[in-house]
PDB file of C-alpha atoms in Angstrom:
ATOM      1  CA  MET A   1     162.923  45.838  83.138  1.00 82.00           C
ATOM      2  CA  ASN A   2     162.403  47.753  79.891  1.00 92.00           C
ATOM      3  CA  GLU A   3     163.714  51.294  79.310  1.00 90.00           C
ATOM      4  CA  VAL A   4     160.341  53.011  79.655  1.00 88.00           C
ATOM      5  CA  LEU A   5     159.498  51.385  82.992  1.00 89.00           C
ATOM      6  CA  ASN A   6     163.020  52.028  84.238  1.00 87.00           C
ATOM      7  CA  ALA A   7     162.658  55.738  83.383  1.00 87.00           C
ATOM      8  CA  ILE A   8     159.279  55.894  85.130  1.00 86.00           C
ATOM      9  CA  PHE A   9     160.567  54.216  88.294  1.00 86.00           C
ATOM     10  CA  THR A  10     163.862  56.122  88.555  1.00 85.00           C
ATOM     11  CA  ARG A  11     162.848  59.682  87.576  1.00 88.00           C
ATOM     12  CA  ARG A  12     162.992  62.171  90.443  1.00 89.00           C
ATOM     13  CA  SER A  13     162.439  65.917  90.659  1.00 90.00           C
ATOM     14  CA  THR A  14     165.559  68.093  90.585  1.00 92.00           C
ATOM     15  CA  ARG A  15     165.655  71.396  92.429  1.00 93.00           C
ATOM     16  CA  ALA A  16     169.357  72.247  92.107  1.00 93.00           C
ATOM     17  CA  PHE A  17     170.958  72.807  88.712  1.00 96.00           C
ATOM     18  CA  THR A  18     174.462  73.539  87.493  1.00 96.00           C
ATOM     19  CA  GLU A  19     175.096  76.604  85.339  1.00 95.00           C
ATOM     20  CA  GLU A  20     175.715  74.432  82.265  1.00 97.00           C
ATOM     21  CA  LYS A  21     173.462  75.387  79.376  1.00 97.00           C
ATOM     22  CA  LEU A  22     171.346  72.967  77.388  1.00 98.00           C
ATOM     23  CA  THR A  23     172.149  72.455  73.736  1.00 98.00           C
ATOM     24  CA  ARG A  24     169.676  73.406  71.048  1.00 98.00           C
ATOM     25  CA  GLU A  25     169.386  69.689  70.195  1.00 98.00           C
ATOM     26  CA  GLU A  26     168.469  68.861  73.806  1.00 98.00           C
ATOM     27  CA  LEU A  27     165.810  71.575  73.853  1.00 98.00           C
ATOM     28  CA  GLU A  28     164.396  70.423  70.521  1.00 98.00           C
ATOM     29  CA  LEU A  29     164.154  66.824  71.768  1.00 98.00           C
ATOM     30  CA  LEU A  30     162.360  67.922  74.931  1.00 98.00           C
ATOM     31  CA  LEU A  31     159.871  70.013  72.937  1.00 98.00           C
ATOM     32  CA  LYS A  32     159.329  67.171  70.490  1.00 97.00           C
ATOM     33  CA  ALA A  33     158.679  64.791  73.412  1.00 97.00           C
ATOM     34  CA  GLY A  34     156.078  67.188  74.821  1.00 96.00           C
ATOM     35  CA  ALA A  35     154.410  67.568  71.434  1.00 96.00           C
ATOM     36  CA  ALA A  36     154.195  63.759  71.107  1.00 96.00           C
ATOM     37  CA  ALA A  37     151.941  63.512  74.176  1.00 96.00           C
ATOM     38  CA  PRO A  38     148.363  62.335  73.813  1.00 93.00           C
ATOM     39  CA  THR A  39     145.716  65.058  73.695  1.00 91.00           C
ATOM     40  CA  ALA A  40     141.980  64.985  74.291  1.00 88.00           C
ATOM     41  CA  MET A  41     140.244  63.971  71.070  1.00 86.00           C
ATOM     42  CA  ASN A  42     143.622  64.519  69.350  1.00 86.00           C
ATOM     43  CA  ARG A  43     142.838  68.243  69.220  1.00 86.00           C
ATOM     44  CA  GLN A  44     146.476  69.209  69.867  1.00 84.00           C
ATOM     45  CA  TYR A  45     145.525  72.660  71.138  1.00 83.00           C
ATOM     46  CA  PHE A  46     148.887  73.267  72.713  1.00 87.00           C
ATOM     47  CA  GLY A  47     152.204  74.866  71.932  1.00 95.00           C
ATOM     48  CA  PHE A  48     155.551  74.989  73.709  1.00 97.00           C
ATOM     49  CA  VAL A  49     158.150  77.632  74.453  1.00 97.00           C
ATOM     50  CA  ALA A  50     161.616  76.847  75.793  1.00 98.00           C
ATOM     51  CA  VAL A  51     163.181  79.863  77.490  1.00 98.00           C
ATOM     52  CA  ALA A  52     166.929  79.265  77.735  1.00 98.00           C
ATOM     53  CA  ASN A  53     168.157  82.822  78.263  1.00 97.00           C
ATOM     54  CA  SER A  54     169.251  83.500  81.850  1.00 96.00           C
ATOM     55  CA  GLU A  55     168.228  87.182  81.776  1.00 97.00           C
ATOM     56  CA  LYS A  56     164.750  86.329  80.485  1.00 98.00           C
ATOM     57  CA  LEU A  57     164.433  83.534  83.039  1.00 97.00           C
ATOM     58  CA  SER A  58     165.379  85.975  85.816  1.00 97.00           C
ATOM     59  CA  ALA A  59     162.827  88.499  84.558  1.00 98.00           C
ATOM     60  CA  LEU A  60     160.090  85.836  84.492  1.00 98.00           C
ATOM     61  CA  ASN A  61     161.085  84.606  87.953  1.00 97.00           C
ATOM     62  CA  ALA A  62     160.848  88.164  89.300  1.00 97.00           C
ATOM     63  CA  ALA A  63     157.481  88.784  87.593  1.00 98.00           C
ATOM     64  CA  ILE A  64     156.035  85.587  89.061  1.00 97.00           C
ATOM     65  CA  GLY A  65     157.374  86.525  92.498  1.00 97.00           C
ATOM     66  CA  GLU A  66     155.788  89.969  92.206  1.00 97.00           C
ATOM     67  CA  ALA A  67     152.444  88.484  91.112  1.00 97.00           C
ATOM     68  CA  LEU A  68     152.533  86.079  94.063  1.00 97.00           C
ATOM     69  CA  GLY A  69     153.582  88.793  96.509  1.00 96.00           C
ATOM     70  CA  LYS A  70     156.709  86.728  97.253  1.00 96.00           C
ATOM     71  CA  PRO A  71     159.827  88.652  96.253  1.00 92.00           C
ATOM     72  CA  GLU A  72     162.000  85.717  97.379  1.00 94.00           C
ATOM     73  CA  TYR A  73     160.276  83.340  94.925  1.00 95.00           C
ATOM     74  CA  SER A  74     162.570  81.113  92.878  1.00 94.00           C
ATOM     75  CA  PHE A  75     162.018  78.391  90.319  1.00 92.00           C
ATOM     76  CA  TYR A  76     165.497  76.981  91.068  1.00 95.00           C
ATOM     77  CA  LYS A  77     167.598  78.743  88.382  1.00 95.00           C
ATOM     78  CA  PRO A  78     167.373  76.060  85.690  1.00 97.00           C
ATOM     79  CA  ALA A  79     169.158  76.178  82.347  1.00 98.00           C
ATOM     80  CA  ALA A  80     165.735  76.415  80.691  1.00 98.00           C
ATOM     81  CA  LEU A  81     162.059  76.641  81.473  1.00 98.00           C
ATOM     82  CA  ILE A  82     159.747  74.767  79.130  1.00 98.00           C
ATOM     83  CA  ILE A  83     156.317  76.351  79.045  1.00 97.00           C
ATOM     84  CA  PRO A  84     153.481  74.353  77.493  1.00 96.00           C
ATOM     85  CA  TYR A  85     150.428  76.462  76.744  1.00 96.00           C
ATOM     86  CA  THR A  86     146.928  75.663  75.579  1.00 94.00           C
ATOM     87  CA  LYS A  87     143.774  77.401  74.415  1.00 93.00           C
ATOM     88  CA  ARG A  88     142.107  79.196  77.297  1.00 93.00           C
ATOM     89  CA  ASP A  89     138.605  77.941  76.465  1.00 92.00           C
ATOM     90  CA  PHE A  90     139.520  74.250  76.029  1.00 91.00           C
ATOM     91  CA  PRO A  91     138.253  72.462  79.167  1.00 91.00           C
ATOM     92  CA  LEU A  92     140.661  69.528  78.794  1.00 91.00           C
ATOM     93  CA  GLY A  93     143.770  71.650  78.362  1.00 91.00           C
ATOM     94  CA  ILE A  94     144.998  70.967  81.883  1.00 92.00           C
ATOM     95  CA  ASP A  95     144.907  67.229  81.150  1.00 94.00           C
ATOM     96  CA  ASP A  96     146.785  67.670  77.880  1.00 94.00           C
ATOM     97  CA  ASN A  97     149.359  69.809  79.707  1.00 94.00           C
ATOM     98  CA  ALA A  98     149.923  67.089  82.319  1.00 95.00           C
ATOM     99  CA  CYS A  99     150.521  64.452  79.631  1.00 95.00           C
ATOM    100  CA  ALA A 100     152.973  66.731  77.808  1.00 96.00           C
ATOM    101  CA  MET A 101     154.804  67.527  81.031  1.00 96.00           C
ATOM    102  CA  GLU A 102     155.219  63.841  81.883  1.00 96.00           C
ATOM    103  CA  ASN A 103     156.690  63.202  78.434  1.00 96.00           C
ATOM    104  CA  ILE A 104     159.119  66.091  78.951  1.00 97.00           C
ATOM    105  CA  TYR A 105     160.153  64.763  82.385  1.00 96.00           C
ATOM    106  CA  LEU A 106     160.743  61.246  81.144  1.00 96.00           C
ATOM    107  CA  ALA A 107     162.654  62.514  78.109  1.00 97.00           C
ATOM    108  CA  ALA A 108     164.803  64.788  80.313  1.00 97.00           C
ATOM    109  CA  HIS A 109     165.557  61.897  82.660  1.00 94.00           C
ATOM    110  CA  SER A 110     166.494  59.623  79.765  1.00 94.00           C
ATOM    111  CA  MET A 111     168.919  62.331  78.574  1.00 96.00           C
ATOM    112  CA  GLY A 112     170.613  62.625  81.982  1.00 94.00           C
ATOM    113  CA  LEU A 113     168.937  65.961  82.718  1.00 96.00           C
ATOM    114  CA  GLY A 114     167.038  67.049  85.801  1.00 95.00           C
ATOM    115  CA  CYS A 115     163.543  68.492  85.800  1.00 95.00           C
ATOM    116  CA  VAL A 116     160.934  69.807  88.230  1.00 96.00           C
ATOM    117  CA  TRP A 117     157.310  70.922  87.801  1.00 95.00           C
ATOM    118  CA  ILE A 118     156.697  74.643  88.315  1.00 95.00           C
ATOM    119  CA  ASN A 119     153.041  75.323  89.225  1.00 92.00           C
ATOM    120  CA  GLN A 120     153.039  79.066  89.731  1.00 95.00           C
ATOM    121  CA  LEU A 121     152.415  80.054  86.109  1.00 94.00           C
ATOM    122  CA  ARG A 122     148.973  78.481  86.438  1.00 93.00           C
ATOM    123  CA  ASP A 123     147.950  81.194  88.885  1.00 94.00           C
ATOM    124  CA  THR A 124     150.039  84.052  87.504  1.00 97.00           C
ATOM    125  CA  CYS A 125     149.998  83.717  83.711  1.00 96.00           C
ATOM    126  CA  ASP A 126     147.466  86.536  83.408  1.00 97.00           C
ATOM    127  CA  ALA A 127     149.177  88.914  85.848  1.00 98.00           C
ATOM    128  CA  PRO A 128     150.187  91.913  83.714  1.00 98.00           C
ATOM    129  CA  GLY A 129     153.958  91.571  84.200  1.00 98.00           C
ATOM    130  CA  VAL A 130     153.937  87.824  83.637  1.00 98.00           C
ATOM    131  CA  ARG A 131     151.613  88.051  80.618  1.00 98.00           C
ATOM    132  CA  ALA A 132     153.837  90.694  79.022  1.00 98.00           C
ATOM    133  CA  LEU A 133     156.807  88.318  79.220  1.00 98.00           C
ATOM    134  CA  LEU A 134     154.794  85.328  78.030  1.00 98.00           C
ATOM    135  CA  ARG A 135     153.625  87.404  75.068  1.00 98.00           C
ATOM    136  CA  GLU A 136     157.258  88.348  74.341  1.00 98.00           C
ATOM    137  CA  PHE A 137     158.155  84.627  74.436  1.00 98.00           C
ATOM    138  CA  GLY A 138     155.428  83.807  71.904  1.00 97.00           C
ATOM    139  CA  VAL A 139     152.582  82.586  74.131  1.00 97.00           C
ATOM    140  CA  PRO A 140     149.347  83.912  72.569  1.00 97.00           C
ATOM    141  CA  ASP A 141     146.990  85.932  74.787  1.00 97.00           C
ATOM    142  CA  GLU A 142     144.189  83.440  74.117  1.00 96.00           C
ATOM    143  CA  CYS A 143     146.286  80.707  75.747  1.00 96.00           C
ATOM    144  CA  VAL A 144     146.958  79.779  79.369  1.00 96.00           C
ATOM    145  CA  VAL A 145     149.751  77.967  81.151  1.00 96.00           C
ATOM    146  CA  TYR A 146     148.975  75.252  83.687  1.00 94.00           C
ATOM    147  CA  GLY A 147     152.479  74.117  84.555  1.00 93.00           C
ATOM    148  CA  SER A 148     156.009  74.412  83.291  1.00 96.00           C
ATOM    149  CA  ALA A 149     159.202  72.387  83.521  1.00 97.00           C
ATOM    150  CA  ALA A 150     162.425  73.737  84.979  1.00 98.00           C
ATOM    151  CA  VAL A 151     165.150  71.740  83.207  1.00 98.00           C
ATOM    152  CA  GLY A 152     168.912  71.564  83.468  1.00 98.00           C
ATOM    153  CA  HIS A 153     171.910  69.549  84.482  1.00 97.00           C
ATOM    154  CA  PRO A 154     171.445  68.359  88.076  1.00 95.00           C
ATOM    155  CA  VAL A 155     173.997  69.367  90.699  1.00 93.00           C
ATOM    156  CA  ALA A 156     173.852  65.801  92.036  1.00 85.00           C
ATOM    157  CA  PRO A 157     172.233  62.635  90.765  1.00 74.00           C
ATOM    158  CA  PRO A 158     168.807  62.042  92.292  1.00 69.00           C
ATOM    159  CA  ALA A 159     168.376  59.408  94.985  1.00 68.00           C
ATOM    160  CA  ASN A 160     167.290  56.110  93.480  1.00 64.00           C
ATOM    161  CA  GLU A 161     164.903  54.991  96.167  1.00 63.00           C
ATOM    162  CA  MET A 162     161.800  56.871  97.177  1.00 65.00           C
ATOM    163  CA  GLU A 163     158.818  55.623  99.086  1.00 72.00           C
ATOM    164  CA  ARG A 164     155.598  55.932  97.119  1.00 72.00           C
ATOM    165  CA  ARG A 165     152.425  56.182  99.173  1.00 79.00           C
ATOM    166  CA  ALA A 166     149.782  55.654  96.500  1.00 82.00           C
ATOM    167  CA  VAL A 167     147.128  53.073  97.298  1.00 85.00           C
ATOM    168  CA  CYS A 168     147.057  50.559  94.449  1.00 83.00           C
ATOM    169  CA  THR A 169     144.231  48.022  94.206  1.00 81.00           C
ATOM    170  CA  ILE A 170     143.391  45.365  91.658  1.00 84.00           C
ATOM    171  CA  VAL A 171     139.768  44.275  91.458  1.00 89.00           C
ATOM    172  CA  GLU A 172     139.239  40.952  89.712  1.00 95.00           C
TER     173      GLU A 172
END
């Protein structure tokens, strides 16, 4: 099996991370992988922010929890949170975000890192406390966030086998 298919079939979500930080080179590779994703009509209306500061991650976690009304909320204390953002008025931005996120996940897996999708910024990116932090991180006000990637060194390697329940049909 080739490397790409192997990465697709063996990647799993990670929800427990060590305290080890990511290197700048690792973060740059992950951002570059996200930026290499296909975009609708090649518009490339997105940008990326990697937040790798534990205090800023804690502040964002708390702001999201407050916006959700869930003070116990946690996005698993990763070494970094990669936040793709896209123009608010671009109707295909959510699709572009999904492609970028998949590239980031596969790149992280290929680098021996763990990753998990964080949905909550989709619903909270315009909450005042969350938006203030996103603005501080460089996300323009005219942009939205659909999903982000919690990334770090996994506490344990992911299980190799996982049942997939998708219905797959070939029509000839």
